[in-house]
Coordinates of C-alpha atoms and ligand atoms in Angstrom, one line a residue:
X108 CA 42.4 -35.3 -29.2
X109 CA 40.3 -38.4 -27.3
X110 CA 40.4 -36.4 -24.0
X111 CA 39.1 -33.1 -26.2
X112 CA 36.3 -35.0 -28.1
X113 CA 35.5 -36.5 -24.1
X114 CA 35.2 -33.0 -22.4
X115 CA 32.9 -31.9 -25.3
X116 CA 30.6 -35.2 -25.3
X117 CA 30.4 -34.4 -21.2
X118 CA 29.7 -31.0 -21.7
X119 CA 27.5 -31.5 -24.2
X120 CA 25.4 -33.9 -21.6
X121 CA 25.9 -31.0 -19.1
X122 CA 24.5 -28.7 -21.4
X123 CA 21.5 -30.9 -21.4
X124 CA 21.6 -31.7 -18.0
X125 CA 21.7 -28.3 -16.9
X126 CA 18.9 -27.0 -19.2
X127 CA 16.9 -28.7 -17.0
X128 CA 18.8 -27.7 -14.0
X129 CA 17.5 -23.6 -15.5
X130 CA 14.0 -24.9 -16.2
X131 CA 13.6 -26.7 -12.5
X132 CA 10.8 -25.2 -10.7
X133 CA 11.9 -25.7 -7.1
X134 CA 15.2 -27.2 -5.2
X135 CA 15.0 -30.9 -5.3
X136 CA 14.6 -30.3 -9.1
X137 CA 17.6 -28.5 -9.0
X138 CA 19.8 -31.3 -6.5
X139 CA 18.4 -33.9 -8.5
X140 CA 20.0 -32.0 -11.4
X141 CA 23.0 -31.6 -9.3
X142 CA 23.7 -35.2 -8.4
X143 CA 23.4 -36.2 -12.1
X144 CA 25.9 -33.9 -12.9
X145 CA 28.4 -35.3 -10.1
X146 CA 27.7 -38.8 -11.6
X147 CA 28.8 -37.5 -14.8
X148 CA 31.5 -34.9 -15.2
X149 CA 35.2 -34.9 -13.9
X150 CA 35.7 -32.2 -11.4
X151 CA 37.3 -29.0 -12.9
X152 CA 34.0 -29.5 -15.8
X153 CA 31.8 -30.0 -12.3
X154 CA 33.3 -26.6 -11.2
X155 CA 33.0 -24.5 -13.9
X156 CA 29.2 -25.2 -14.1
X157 CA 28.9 -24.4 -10.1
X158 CA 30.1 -21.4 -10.8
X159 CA 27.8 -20.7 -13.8
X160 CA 25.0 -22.1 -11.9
X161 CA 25.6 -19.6 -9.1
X162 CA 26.1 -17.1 -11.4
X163 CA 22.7 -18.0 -13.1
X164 CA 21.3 -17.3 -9.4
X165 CA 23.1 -14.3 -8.8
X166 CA 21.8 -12.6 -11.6
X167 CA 17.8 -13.6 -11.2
X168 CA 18.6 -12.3 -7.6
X169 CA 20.0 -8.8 -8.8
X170 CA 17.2 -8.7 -12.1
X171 CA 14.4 -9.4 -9.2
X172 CA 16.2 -6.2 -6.7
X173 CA 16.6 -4.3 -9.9
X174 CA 13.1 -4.5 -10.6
X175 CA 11.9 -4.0 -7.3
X176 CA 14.1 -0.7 -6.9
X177 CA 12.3 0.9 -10.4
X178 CA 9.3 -0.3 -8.9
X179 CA 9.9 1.2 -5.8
X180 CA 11.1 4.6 -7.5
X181 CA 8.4 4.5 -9.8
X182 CA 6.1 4.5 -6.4
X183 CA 7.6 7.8 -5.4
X184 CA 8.9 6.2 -2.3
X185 CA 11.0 8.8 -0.2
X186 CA 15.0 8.2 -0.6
X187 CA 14.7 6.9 2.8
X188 CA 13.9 3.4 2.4
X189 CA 17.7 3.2 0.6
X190 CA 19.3 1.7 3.5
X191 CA 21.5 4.6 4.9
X192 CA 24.6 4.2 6.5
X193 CA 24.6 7.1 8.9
X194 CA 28.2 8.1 10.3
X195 CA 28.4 9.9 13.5
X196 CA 30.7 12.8 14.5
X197 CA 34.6 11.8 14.3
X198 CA 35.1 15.3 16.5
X199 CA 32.5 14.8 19.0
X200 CA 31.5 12.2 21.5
X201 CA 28.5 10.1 22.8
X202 CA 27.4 11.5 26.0
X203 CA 24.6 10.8 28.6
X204 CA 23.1 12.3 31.8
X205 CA 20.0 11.3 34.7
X206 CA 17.4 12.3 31.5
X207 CA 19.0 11.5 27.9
X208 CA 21.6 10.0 25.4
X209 CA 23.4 12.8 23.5
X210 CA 25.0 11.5 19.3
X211 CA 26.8 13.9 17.5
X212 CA 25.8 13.1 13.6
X213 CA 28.4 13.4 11.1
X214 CA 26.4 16.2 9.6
X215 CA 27.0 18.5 12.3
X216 CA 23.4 17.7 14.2
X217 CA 23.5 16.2 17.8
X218 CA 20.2 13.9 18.4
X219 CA 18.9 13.3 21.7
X220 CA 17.0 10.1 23.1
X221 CA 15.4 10.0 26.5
X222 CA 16.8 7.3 28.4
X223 CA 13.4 5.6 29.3
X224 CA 12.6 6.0 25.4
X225 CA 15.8 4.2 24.6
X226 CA 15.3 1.8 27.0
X227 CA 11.6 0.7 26.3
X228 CA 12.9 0.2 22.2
X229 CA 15.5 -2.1 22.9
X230 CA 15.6 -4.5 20.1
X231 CA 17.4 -7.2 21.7
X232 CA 15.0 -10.9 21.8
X233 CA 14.9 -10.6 24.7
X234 CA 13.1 -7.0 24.6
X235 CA 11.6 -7.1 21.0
X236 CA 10.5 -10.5 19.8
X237 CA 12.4 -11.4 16.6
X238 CA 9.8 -13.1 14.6
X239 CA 6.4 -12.0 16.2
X240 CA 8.1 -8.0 15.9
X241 CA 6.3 -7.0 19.3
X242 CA 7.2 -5.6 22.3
X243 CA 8.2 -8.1 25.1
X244 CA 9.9 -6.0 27.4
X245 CA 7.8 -5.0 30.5
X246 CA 7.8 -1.1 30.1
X247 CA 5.9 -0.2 33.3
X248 CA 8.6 -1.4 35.3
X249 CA 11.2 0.5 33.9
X250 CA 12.3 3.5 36.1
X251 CA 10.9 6.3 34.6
X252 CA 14.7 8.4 35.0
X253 CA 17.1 5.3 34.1
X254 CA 20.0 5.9 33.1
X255 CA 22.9 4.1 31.4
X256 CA 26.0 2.8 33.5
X257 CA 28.2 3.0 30.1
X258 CA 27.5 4.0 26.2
X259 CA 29.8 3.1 24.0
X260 CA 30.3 3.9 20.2
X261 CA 30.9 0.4 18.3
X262 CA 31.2 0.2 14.5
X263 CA 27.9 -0.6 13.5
X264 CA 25.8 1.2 16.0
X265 CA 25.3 2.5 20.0
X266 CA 25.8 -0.3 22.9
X267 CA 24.0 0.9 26.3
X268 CA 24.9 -0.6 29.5
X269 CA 21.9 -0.1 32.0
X270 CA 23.0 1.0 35.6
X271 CA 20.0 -0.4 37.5
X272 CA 19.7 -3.8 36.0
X273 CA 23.2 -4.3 33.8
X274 CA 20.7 -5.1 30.9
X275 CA 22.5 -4.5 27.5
X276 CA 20.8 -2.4 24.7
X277 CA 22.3 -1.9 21.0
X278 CA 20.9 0.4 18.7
X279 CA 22.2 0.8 15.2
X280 CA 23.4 4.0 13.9
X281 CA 20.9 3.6 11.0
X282 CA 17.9 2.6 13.2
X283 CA 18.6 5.9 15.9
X284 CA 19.0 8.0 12.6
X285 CA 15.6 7.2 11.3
X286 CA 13.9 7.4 14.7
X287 CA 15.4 10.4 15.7
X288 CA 12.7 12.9 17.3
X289 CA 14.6 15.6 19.4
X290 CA 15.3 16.6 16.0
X291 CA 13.6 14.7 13.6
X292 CA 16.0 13.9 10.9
X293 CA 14.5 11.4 8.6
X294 CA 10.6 11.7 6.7
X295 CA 9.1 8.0 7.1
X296 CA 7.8 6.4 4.3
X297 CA 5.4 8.4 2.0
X298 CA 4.5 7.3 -2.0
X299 CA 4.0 9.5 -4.7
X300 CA -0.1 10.3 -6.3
X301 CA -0.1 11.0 -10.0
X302 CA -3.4 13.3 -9.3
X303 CA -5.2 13.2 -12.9
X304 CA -7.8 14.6 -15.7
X305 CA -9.8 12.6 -17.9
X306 CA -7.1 13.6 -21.0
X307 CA -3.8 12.1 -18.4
X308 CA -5.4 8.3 -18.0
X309 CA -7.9 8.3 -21.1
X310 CA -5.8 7.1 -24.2
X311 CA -3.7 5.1 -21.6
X312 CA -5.1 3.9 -18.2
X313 CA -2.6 2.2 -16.0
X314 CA -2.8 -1.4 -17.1
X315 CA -1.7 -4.7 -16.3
X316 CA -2.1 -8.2 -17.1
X317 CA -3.5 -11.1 -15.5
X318 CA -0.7 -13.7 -16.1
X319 CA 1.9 -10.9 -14.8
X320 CA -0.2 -10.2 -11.2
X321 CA -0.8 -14.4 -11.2
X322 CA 2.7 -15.4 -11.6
X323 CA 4.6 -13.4 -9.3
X324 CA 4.4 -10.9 -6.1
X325 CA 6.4 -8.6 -8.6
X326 CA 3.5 -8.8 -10.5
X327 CA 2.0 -7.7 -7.4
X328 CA 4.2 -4.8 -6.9
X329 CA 3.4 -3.7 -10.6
X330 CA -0.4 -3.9 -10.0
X331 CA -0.3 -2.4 -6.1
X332 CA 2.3 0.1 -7.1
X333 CA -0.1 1.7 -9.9
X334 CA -3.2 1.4 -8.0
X335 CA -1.2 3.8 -5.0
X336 CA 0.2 5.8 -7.7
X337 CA -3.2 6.4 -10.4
X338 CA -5.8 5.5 -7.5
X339 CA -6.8 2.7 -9.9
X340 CA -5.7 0.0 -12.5
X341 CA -7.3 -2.2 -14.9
X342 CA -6.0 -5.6 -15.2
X343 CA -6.6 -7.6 -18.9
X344 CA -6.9 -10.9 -19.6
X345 CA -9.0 -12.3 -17.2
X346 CA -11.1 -15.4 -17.6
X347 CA -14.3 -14.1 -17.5
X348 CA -15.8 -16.0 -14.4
X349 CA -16.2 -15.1 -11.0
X350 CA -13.5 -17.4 -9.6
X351 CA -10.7 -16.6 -11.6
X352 CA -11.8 -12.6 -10.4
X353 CA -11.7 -13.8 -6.4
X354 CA -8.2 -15.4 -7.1
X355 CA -7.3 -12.4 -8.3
X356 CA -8.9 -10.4 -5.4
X357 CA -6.7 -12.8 -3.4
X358 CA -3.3 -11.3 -4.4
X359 CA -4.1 -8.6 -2.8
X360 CA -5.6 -9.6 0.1
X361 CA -9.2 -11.6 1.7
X362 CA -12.2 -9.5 0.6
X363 CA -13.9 -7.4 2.9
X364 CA -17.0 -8.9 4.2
X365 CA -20.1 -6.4 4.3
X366 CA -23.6 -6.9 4.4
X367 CA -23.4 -7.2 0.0
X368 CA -21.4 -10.2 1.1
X369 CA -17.0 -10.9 0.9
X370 CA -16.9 -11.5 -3.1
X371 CA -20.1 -10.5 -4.9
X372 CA -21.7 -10.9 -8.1
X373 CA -24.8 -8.7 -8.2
X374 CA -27.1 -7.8 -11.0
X375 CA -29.8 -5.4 -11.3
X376 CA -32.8 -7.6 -9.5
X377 CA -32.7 -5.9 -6.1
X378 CA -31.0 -8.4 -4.4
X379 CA -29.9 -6.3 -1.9
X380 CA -32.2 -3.2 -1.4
X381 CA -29.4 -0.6 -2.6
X382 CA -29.8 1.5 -6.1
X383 CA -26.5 -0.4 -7.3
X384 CA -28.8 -3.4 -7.7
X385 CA -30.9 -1.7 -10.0
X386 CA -30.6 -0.3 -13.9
X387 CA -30.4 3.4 -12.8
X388 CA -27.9 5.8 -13.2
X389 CA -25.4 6.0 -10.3
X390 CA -23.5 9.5 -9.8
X391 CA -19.6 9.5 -8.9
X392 CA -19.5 8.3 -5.4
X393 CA -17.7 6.4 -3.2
X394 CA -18.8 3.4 -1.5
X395 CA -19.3 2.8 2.3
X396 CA -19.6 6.3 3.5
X397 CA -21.9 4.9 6.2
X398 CA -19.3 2.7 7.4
X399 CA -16.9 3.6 10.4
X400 CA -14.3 2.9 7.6
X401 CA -15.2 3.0 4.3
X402 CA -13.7 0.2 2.1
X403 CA -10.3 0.3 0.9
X404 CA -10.1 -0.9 -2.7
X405 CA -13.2 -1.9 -4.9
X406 CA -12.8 -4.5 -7.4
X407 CA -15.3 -4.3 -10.8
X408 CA -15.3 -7.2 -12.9
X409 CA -18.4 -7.2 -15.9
X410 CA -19.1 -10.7 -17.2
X411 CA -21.6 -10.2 -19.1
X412 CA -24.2 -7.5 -20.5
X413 CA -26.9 -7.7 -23.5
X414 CA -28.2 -4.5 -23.5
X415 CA -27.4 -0.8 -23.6
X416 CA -26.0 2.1 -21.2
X417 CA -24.1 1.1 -18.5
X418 CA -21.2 3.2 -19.1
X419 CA -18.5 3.5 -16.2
X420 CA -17.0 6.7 -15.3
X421 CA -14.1 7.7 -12.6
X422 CA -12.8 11.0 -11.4
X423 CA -10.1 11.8 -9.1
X424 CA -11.0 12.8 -6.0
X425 CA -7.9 13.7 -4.6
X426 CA -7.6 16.1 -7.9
X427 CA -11.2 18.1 -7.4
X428 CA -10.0 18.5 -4.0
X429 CA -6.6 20.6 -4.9
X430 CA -9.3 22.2 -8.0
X431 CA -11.5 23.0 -4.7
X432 CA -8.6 24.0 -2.5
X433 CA -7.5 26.5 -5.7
X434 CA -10.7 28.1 -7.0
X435 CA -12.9 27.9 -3.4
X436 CA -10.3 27.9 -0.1
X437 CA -13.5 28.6 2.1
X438 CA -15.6 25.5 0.5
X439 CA -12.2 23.6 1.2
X440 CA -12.2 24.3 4.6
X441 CA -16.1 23.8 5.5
X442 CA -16.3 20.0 3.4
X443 CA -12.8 19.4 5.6
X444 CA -15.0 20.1 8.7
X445 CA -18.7 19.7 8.6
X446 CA -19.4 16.3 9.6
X447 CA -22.0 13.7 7.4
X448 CA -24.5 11.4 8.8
X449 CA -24.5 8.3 6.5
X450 CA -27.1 5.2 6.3
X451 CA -27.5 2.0 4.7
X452 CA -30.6 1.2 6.0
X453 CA -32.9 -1.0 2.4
X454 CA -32.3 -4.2 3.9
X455 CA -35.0 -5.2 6.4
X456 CA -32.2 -6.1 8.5
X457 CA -29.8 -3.5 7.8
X458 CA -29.4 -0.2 9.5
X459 CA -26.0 0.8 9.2
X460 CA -24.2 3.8 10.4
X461 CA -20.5 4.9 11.2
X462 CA -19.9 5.3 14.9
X463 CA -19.0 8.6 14.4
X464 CA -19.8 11.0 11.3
X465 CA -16.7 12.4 9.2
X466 CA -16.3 15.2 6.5
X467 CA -16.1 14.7 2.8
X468 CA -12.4 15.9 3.0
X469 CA -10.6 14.0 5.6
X470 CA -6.8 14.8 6.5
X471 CA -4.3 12.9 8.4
X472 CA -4.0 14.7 12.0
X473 CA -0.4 14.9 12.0
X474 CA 0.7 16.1 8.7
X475 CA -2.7 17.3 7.5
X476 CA -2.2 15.5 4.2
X477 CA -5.6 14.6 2.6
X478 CA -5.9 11.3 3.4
X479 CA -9.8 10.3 2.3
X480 CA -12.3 11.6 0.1
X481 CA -16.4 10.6 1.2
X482 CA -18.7 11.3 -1.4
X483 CA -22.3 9.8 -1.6
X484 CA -24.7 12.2 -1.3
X485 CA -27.7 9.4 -1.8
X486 CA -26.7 7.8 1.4
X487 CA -26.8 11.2 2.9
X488 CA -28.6 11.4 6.2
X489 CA -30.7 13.7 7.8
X490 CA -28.3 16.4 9.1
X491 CA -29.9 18.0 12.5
X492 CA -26.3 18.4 14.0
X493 CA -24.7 21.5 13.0
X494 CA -22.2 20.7 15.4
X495 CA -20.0 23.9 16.5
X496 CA -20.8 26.4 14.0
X497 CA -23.7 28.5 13.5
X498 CA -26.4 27.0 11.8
X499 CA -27.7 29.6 10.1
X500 CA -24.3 30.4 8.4
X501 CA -23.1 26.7 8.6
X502 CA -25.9 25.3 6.5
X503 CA -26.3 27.6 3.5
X504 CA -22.6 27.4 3.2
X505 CA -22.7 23.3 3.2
X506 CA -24.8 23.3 0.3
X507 CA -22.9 26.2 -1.4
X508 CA -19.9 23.7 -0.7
X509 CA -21.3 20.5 -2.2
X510 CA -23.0 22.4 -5.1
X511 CA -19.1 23.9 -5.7
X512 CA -18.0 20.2 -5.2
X513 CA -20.3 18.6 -7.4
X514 CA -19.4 21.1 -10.3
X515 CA -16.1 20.1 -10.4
X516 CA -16.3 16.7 -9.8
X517 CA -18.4 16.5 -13.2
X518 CA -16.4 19.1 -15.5
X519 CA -16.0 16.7 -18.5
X520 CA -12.2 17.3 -18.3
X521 CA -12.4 15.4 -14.9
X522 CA -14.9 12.4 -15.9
X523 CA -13.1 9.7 -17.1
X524 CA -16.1 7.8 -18.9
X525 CA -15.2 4.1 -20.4
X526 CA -17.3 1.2 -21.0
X527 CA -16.1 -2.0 -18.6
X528 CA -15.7 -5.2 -20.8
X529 CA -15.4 -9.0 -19.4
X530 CA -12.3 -9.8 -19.1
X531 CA -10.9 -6.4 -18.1
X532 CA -11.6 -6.1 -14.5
X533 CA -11.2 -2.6 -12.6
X534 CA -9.9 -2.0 -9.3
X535 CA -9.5 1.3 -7.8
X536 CA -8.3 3.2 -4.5
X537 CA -12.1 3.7 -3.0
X538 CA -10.8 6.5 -0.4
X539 CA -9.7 8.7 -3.4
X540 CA -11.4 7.9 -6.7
X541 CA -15.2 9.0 -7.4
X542 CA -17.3 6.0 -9.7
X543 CA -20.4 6.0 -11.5
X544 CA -21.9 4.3 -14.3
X545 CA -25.0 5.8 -16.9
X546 CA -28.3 3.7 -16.7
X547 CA -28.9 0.5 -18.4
X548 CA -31.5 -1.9 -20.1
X549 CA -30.6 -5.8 -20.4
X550 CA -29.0 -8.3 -18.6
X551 CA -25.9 -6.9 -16.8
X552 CA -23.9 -9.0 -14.7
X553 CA -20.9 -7.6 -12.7
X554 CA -19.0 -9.4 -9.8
X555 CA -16.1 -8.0 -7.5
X556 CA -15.1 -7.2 -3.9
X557 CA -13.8 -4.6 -1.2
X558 CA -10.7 -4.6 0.1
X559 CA -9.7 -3.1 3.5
X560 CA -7.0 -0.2 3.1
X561 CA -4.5 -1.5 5.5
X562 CA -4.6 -5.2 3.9
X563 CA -3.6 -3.0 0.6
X564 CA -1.5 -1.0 2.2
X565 CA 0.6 -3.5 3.8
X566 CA 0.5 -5.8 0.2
X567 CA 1.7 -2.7 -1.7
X568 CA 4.2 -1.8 0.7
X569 CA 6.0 -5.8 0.9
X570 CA 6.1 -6.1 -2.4
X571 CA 7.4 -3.3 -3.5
X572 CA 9.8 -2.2 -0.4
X573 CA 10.2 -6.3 0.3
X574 CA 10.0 -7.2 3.9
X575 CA 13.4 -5.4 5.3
X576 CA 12.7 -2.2 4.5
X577 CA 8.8 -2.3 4.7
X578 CA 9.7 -2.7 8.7
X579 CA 12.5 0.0 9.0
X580 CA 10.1 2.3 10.1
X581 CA 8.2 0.5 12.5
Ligands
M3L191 C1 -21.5 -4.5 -3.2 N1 -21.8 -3.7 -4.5 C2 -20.6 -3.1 -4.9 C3 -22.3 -4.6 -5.5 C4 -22.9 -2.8 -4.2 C5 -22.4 -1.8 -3.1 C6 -23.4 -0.7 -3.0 C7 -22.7 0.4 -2.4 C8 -23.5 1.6 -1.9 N2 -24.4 2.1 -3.0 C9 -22.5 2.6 -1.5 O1 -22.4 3.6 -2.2 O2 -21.8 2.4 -0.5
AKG192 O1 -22.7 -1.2 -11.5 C1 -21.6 -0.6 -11.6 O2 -21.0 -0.4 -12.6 C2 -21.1 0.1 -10.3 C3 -22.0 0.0 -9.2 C4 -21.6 0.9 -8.1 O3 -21.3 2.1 -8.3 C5 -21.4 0.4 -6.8 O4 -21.7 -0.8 -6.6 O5 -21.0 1.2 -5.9

């Protein structure tokens, strides 16, 4: 009975011991936890809460992957990013020649890899550095028809033996799967759009909070995950001051720094010589269309307005375009390839254009997805460069185009008109979504910032992927 009522009275001090132990914010916490455990319980008590206490870990571990794999599925992300575990043919052999590496894939398709190709992505340290992830190996003197002296099939992947300089080269099965070209076998990373109409996001825009995007990069993933998905996001509770807005700027990324400034709070006092600095009514644009590349992300935060108007409205860009595509293929195709002249050009020492002119519609080269919508027809330039069409057909179509463009872009059914309050700041995806706002009288105070698409990009992607699978596909 004394040794029972002993084991309890320690456990009961472990219980209290280790409460703290969950609640430690860091390590030492933890140890210093730890030691006062050792200085207090006998050892088969000291192991049963080890094991508890790795179990405890285990499970924020597998909660925090669990999360991230919804998130990740929620983005849309292709299957591939699932680490695969690729077998090769049990039937067939590895083979090479004077050109190429031949491997036989257990699903009956035989890749093959030019030997230079093989030889230049060697991902050994001493080829590839392993923290810096760039190339170190010298490709230019590699022989343009090397070959391999041996290539043997291990477990876990290829191992090449080179025949003019014994260098060795392992490739995992997983990695050549991926990176297969002579045929490609696996799609590289692409995330889901939910294209919408003012009725999908009206009664319940994508939404998160403050504390959530402050207090962890899941947050992160939540927030960059909805902005890839919706093209925008609000996020609530946000003190309403300009520095608490940067901060939150910041978990994304630096802002963008443009002649407005890096984080802005403006007002309608012309303190830049651009119509947003004004009370007028602004139609759905995007921003930066006289910029080589238009800014990524633009952050809206209002702090503060006594008057009335100043209404906000959004439309998917990315949404009038398939509407477009549907109802007018030929307007499609002449705002995918008539080219805009852009300006910013109010400041007295301001006269900015992009170095070279782009369409409205802008698709990637490879896949010909639609990659960037840019819409502002007030920063419009003169256009005197009806550049490889016919002039006379090419410029009554254009505005046919844009007049077909403009309708659909402001159906009702695709503006998405709100009123932005302090403390509920908007972001949005700035190559896809149309803004606006209705004029205004009173005081109207609004800060915010750009962000650059590729410091977005690469945020979304290593928070919701994490780090390992974000550079699979590199
Ligand atoms: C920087 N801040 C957002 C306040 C104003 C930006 C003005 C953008 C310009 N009207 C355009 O459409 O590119
Ligand atoms: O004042 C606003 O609500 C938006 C201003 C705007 O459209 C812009 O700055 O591009």
């Amino acid at each position: 009975m004394r040794r029972f009522l002993k084991s309890l009275s320690n456990l009961r001090k472990a219980g209290q011991i280790l409460r703290s132990a969950q609640n430690s914010v860091n390590r030492s916490n933890a140890d210093a936890s730890n030691r006062m455990l050792r200085n207090t319980l006998d050892r088969p008590a000291l192991r049963s809460i080890y094991s508890w206490q790795s179990t405890l870990r285990a499970r924020v571990q597998q909660a925090s992957n669990d999360r991230r794999n919804t998130l990740t599925r929620s983005l849309g992300v292709n299957a591939n990013v699932v680490p695969r575990t690729t077998v090769i043919s049990p039937h067939h052999q590895v083979s090479f020649d004077n050109k190429k590496v031949y491997i036989p894939w257990d699903e009956g398709i035989t890749s093959s890899y030019h030997n230079i190709w093989l030889r230049d992505s060697c991902q050994c340290s001493s080829c590839f550095h392993p923290i810096t992830k760039q190339r170190l190996v010298d490709t230019f003197s590699i022989p343009t028809f090397i070959r391999p002296e041996s290539a043997e099939a291990l477990d876990g992947g290829l191992k090449i033996t080179w025949a003019n300089d014994g260098h060795e080269s392992f490739y995992p099965w997983d990695w050549l799967h991926l990176h297969s070209y002579q045929p490609v076998l696996e799609k590289h990373l692409s995330f889901r759009r939910e294209l919408w109409s003012r009725d999908d996001v009206q009664e319940n825009p994508p939404m998160v909070e403050f504390s959530t995007v402050m207090g962890s990069d899941m947050g992160v993933a939540e927030w960059t995950s909805k902005i890839k998905l919706y093209g925008f996001c609000f996020v609530d509770n946000v003190p309403v001051n300009p520095d608490n807005t940067e901060k939150l700027v910041n978990r994304i990324s630096f802002a963008r720094q443009t002649h407005y400034g890096g984080f802005w709070d403006f007002t309608s006092d012309l303190a830049s010589n651009d119509t947003a600095y004004t009370d007028i009514a602004l139609g759905l644009h995007t921003d930066g269309t006289y910029f080589t590349e238009p800014p990524g992300l633009q952050m809206l935060h209002l702090l503060h307005h006594n008057g009335s108007g100043g209404e906000s409205v959004l439309a998917d860009g990315f949404k009038a375009a398939r509407i477009l595509r549907e109802e007018a293929p030929e307007h499609y195709k002449t705002l995918s390839r008539i080219r805009i002249p852009a300006h910013s050009a109010g400041n007295e020492d301001v006269c900015i254009r992009p170095a070279s002119s782009s369409p409205i519609l802008n698709h990637d080269e490879l896949t010909g997805a639609l990659i960037q919508v840019r819409w502002n027809n007030d920063d419009r330039s003169t256009m005197d460069r009806w550049q490889g069409g016919d002039s006379d057909v090419d410029v009554i179509n254009f505005y046919e185009a844009i007049r077909k463009w403009h309708e659909i872009i402001t159906r009702p059914e695709m503006e998405y008109w709100f009123k932005l309050q302090p403390g509920c700041a908007l972001i949005f995806d700035n190559w896809r979504i149309l803004h606006g706002r209705s004029a205004f009288d009173g005081e109207r105070r609004v800060c915010g910032a750009y962000i650059n698409m590729d410091d977005f990009d690469s945020k979304m992607r290593l928070t919701n992927l994490g780090r390992e699978a974000a550079l699979k596909y590199l």
